[in-house]
Short mmCIF file of C-alpha atoms in Angstrom, two decimals:
data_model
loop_
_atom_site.label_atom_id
_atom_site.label_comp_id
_atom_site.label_asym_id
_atom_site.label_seq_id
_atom_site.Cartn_x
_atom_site.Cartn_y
_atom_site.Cartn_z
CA UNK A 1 12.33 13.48 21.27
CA UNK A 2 10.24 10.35 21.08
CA UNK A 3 11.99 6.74 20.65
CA UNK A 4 10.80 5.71 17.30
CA UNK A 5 8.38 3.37 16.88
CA UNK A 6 8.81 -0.46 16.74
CA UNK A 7 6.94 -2.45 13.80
CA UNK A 8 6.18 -6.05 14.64
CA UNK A 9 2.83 -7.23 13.19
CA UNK A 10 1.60 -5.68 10.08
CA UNK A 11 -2.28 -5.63 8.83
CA UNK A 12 -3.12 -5.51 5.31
CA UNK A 13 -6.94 -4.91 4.52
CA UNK A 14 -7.90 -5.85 0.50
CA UNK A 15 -6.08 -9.08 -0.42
CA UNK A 16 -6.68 -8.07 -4.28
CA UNK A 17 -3.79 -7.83 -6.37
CA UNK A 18 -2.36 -4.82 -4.58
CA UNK A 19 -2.93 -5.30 -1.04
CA UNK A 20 -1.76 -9.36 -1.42
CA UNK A 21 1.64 -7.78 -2.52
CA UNK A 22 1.91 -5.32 0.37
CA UNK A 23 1.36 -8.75 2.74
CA UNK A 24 4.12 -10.11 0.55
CA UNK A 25 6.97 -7.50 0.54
CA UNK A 26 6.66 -7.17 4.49
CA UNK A 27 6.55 -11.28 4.79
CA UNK A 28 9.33 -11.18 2.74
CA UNK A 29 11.29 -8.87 4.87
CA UNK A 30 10.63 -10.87 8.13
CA UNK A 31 7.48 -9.08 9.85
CA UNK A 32 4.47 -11.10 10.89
CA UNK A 33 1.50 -10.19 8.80
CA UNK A 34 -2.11 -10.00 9.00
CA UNK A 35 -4.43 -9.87 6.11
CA UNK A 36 -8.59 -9.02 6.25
CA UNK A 37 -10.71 -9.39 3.63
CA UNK A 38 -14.79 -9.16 4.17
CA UNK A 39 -15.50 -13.11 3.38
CA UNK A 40 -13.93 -16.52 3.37
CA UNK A 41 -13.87 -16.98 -0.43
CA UNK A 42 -12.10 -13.09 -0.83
CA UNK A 43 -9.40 -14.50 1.64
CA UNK A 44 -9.43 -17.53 -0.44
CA UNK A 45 -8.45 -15.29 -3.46
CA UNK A 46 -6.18 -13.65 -1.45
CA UNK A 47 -4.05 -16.31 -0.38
CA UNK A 48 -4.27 -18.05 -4.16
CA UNK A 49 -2.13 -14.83 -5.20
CA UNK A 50 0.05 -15.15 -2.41
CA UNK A 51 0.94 -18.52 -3.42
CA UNK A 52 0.94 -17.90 -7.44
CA UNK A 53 3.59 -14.96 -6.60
CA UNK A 54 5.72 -16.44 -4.51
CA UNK A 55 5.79 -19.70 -6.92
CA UNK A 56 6.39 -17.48 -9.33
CA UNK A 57 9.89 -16.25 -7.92
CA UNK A 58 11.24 -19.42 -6.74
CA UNK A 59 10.30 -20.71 -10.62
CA UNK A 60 12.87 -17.85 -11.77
CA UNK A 61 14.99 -19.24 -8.71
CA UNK A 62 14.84 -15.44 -6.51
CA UNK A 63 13.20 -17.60 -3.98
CA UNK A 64 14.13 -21.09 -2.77
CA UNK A 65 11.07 -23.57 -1.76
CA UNK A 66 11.87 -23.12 1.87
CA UNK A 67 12.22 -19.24 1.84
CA UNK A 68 8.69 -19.30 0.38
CA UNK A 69 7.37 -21.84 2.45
CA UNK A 70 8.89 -19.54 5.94
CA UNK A 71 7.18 -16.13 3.86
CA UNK A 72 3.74 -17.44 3.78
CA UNK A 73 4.16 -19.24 6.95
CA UNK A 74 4.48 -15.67 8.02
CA UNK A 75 1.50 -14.35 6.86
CA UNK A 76 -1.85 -14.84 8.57
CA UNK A 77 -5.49 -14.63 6.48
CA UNK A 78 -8.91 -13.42 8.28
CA UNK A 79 -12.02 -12.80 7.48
CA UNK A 80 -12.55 -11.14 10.61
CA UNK A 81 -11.12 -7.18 10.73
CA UNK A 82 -10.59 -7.98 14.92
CA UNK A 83 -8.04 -9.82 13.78
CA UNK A 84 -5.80 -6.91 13.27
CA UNK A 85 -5.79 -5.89 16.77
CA UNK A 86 -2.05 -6.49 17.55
CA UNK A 87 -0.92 -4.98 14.46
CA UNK A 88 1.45 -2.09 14.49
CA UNK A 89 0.57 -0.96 11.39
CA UNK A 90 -2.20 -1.37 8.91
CA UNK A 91 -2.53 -0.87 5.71
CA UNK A 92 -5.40 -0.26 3.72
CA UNK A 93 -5.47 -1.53 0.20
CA UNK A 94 -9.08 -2.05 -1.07
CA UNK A 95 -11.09 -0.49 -3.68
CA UNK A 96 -10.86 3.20 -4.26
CA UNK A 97 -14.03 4.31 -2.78
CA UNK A 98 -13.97 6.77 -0.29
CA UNK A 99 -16.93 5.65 1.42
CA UNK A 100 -15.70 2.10 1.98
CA UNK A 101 -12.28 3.14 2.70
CA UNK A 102 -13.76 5.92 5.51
CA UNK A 103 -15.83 3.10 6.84
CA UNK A 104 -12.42 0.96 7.46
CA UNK A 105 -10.95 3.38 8.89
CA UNK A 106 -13.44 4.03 11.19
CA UNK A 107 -14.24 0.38 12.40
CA UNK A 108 -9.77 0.04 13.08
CA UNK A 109 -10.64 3.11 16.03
CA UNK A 110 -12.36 0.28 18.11
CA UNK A 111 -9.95 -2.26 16.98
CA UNK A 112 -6.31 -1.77 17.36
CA UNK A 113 -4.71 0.26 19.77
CA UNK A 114 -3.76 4.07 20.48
CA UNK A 115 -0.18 4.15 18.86
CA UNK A 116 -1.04 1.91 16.02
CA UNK A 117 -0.16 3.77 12.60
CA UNK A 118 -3.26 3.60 9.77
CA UNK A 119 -2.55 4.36 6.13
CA UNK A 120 -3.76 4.20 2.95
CA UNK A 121 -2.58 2.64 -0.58
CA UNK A 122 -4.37 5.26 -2.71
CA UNK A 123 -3.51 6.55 -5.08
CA UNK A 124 -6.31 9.10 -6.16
CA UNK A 125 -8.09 10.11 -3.22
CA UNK A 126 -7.72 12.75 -0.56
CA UNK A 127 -5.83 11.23 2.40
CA UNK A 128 -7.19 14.14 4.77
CA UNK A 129 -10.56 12.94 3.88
CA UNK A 130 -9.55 9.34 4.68
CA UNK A 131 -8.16 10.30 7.74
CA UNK A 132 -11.27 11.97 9.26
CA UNK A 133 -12.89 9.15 9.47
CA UNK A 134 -10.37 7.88 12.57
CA UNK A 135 -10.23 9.48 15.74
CA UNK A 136 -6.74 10.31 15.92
CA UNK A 137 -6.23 11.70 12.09
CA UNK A 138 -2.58 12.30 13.30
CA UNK A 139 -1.97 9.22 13.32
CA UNK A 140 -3.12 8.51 9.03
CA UNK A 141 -0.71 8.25 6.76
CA UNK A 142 -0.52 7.72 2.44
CA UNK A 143 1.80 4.54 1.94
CA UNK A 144 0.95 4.42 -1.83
CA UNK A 145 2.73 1.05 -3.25
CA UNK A 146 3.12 0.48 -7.13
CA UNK A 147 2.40 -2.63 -8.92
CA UNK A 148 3.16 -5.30 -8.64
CA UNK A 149 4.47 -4.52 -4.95
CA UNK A 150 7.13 -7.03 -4.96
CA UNK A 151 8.81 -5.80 -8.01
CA UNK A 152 8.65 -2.18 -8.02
CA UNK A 153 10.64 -0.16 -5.26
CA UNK A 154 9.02 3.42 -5.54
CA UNK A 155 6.98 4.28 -2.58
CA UNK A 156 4.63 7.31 -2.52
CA UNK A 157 4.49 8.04 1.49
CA UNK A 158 1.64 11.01 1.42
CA UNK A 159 1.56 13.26 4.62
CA UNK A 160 -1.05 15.62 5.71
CA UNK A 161 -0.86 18.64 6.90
CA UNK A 162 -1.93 16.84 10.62
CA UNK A 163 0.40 13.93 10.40
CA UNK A 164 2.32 13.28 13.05
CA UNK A 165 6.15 14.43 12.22
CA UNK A 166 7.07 10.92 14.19
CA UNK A 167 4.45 9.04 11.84
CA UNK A 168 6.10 10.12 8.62
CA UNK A 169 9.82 9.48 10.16
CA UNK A 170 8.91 6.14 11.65
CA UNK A 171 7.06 5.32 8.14
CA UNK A 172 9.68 6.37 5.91
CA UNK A 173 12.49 4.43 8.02
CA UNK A 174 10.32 1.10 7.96
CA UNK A 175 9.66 1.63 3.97
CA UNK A 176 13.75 1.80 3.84
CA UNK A 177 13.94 -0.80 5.85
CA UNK A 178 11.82 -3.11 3.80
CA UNK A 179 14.43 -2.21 0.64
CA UNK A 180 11.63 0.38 -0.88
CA UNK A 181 12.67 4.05 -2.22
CA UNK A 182 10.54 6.41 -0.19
CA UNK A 183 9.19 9.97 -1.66
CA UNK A 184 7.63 12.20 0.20
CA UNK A 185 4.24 14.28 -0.53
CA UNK A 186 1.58 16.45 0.15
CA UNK A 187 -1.91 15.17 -0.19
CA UNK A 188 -2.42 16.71 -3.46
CA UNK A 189 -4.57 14.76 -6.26
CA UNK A 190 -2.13 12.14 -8.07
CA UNK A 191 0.36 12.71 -5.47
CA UNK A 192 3.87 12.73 -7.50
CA UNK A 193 3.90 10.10 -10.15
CA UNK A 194 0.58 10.11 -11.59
CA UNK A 195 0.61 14.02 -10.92
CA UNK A 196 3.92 13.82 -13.40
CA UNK A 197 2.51 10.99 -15.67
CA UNK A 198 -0.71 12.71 -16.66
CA UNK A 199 1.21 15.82 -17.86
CA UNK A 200 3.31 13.44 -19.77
CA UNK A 201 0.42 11.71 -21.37
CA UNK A 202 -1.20 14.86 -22.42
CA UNK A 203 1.88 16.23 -24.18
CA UNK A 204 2.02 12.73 -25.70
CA UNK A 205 -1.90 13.53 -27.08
CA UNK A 206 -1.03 17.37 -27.96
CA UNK A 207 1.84 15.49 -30.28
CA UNK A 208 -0.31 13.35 -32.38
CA UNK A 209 -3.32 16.15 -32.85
CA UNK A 210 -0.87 18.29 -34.00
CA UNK A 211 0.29 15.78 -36.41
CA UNK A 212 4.17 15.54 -35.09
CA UNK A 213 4.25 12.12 -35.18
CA UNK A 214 1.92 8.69 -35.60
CA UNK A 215 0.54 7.20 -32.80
CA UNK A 216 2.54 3.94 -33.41
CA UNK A 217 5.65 5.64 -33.03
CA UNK A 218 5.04 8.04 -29.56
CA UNK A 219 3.68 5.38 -27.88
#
């Protein structure tokens, strides 16, 4: 049995809404984060959320000034993805395109190293898919967040069917760790929730066509 693995330095790629959270929740929790984006003014963007959020919390007094002031002190924005080379873990949080999400995960092969775990916030596309475009696909994992990251503490971790068993134990442990509520799945379309919340919604639909009740009052 293999020690598990140690998480230090965590990369976030896609400072949007989503991926600025991730780099928050892990800041928050103590690790040393580093966050790529593809130009100065998207990491400019990036950190403005960082700092509306956090200002945010200590405003509703969950955060004092100097906890906020140590969380983004923690956090580290690039423009350059070679940046991310120490990083024990990245996650990838950008648009959902498969093609620009393939091509990230591709360019992290020549930058950080062997045991370095990659995953992936989606939460509509194929992981497997994602995870061919890395040289060690064992190694890809689904780490699918909920927003706004901060706040909500369901966490999607999506394993395929060549995922390291050590990956998913090591990921699950360090999404505990960071006071999340892991679930486990395959890499099936909509993973768990949305798979469960688009059955809901149609049942919702099938209720108003057949006249059961207004749309004012299901919704």
């Amino acid at each position: 049995m293999t020690d598990s693995r140690v998480f230090k330095t965590i990369g976030v790629v896609g400072l949007g809404t989503m991926g600025a959270g991730i780099a928050e929740v892990f800041a928050r929790n103590g690790f040393n984060v580093v966050g790529a984006e593809v130009s100065a003014d998207a990491v400019a963007r990036g950190r403005k959320y960082l700092e509306n959020s956090t200002g945010r919390a200590v405003a509703r007094g969950k955060l004092s000034e100097a906890d906020q002031a140590a969380l983004l002190g923690r956090i580290t924005l690039t423009a350059d993805m070679a940046d991310l080379k120490d990083a024990d873990l990245v996650v990838e949080a950008v648009v959902e395109s498969m093609e620009i999400k393939k091509s990230i995960f591709s360019k992290l092969d020549e930058i950080v190293s062997p045991t370095a775990v990659l995953a992936t916030n989606t939460s509509s596309l194929s992981v497997t898919e994602i995870s061919t475009a890395n040289s060690k696909p064992g190694r890809v994992i689904g780490i699918h967040f909920f927003n706004p990251a901060p706040v909500q503490n369901l966490v999607e971790i999506v394993r395929t069917v060549v995922t390291e068993p050590g990956v998913l134990a090591d990921v699950s442990a360090l999404v505990e760790q960071i006071g999340k509520s892991p679930v486990v799945a395959g890499d099936r379309a909509g993973f768990i929730a949305n798979t469960l919340l688009f059955g809901y919604l149609n049942h919702a639909v099938a209720m108003f066509e057949g006249h059961y009740a207004t749309r004012e009052d299901i919704d």
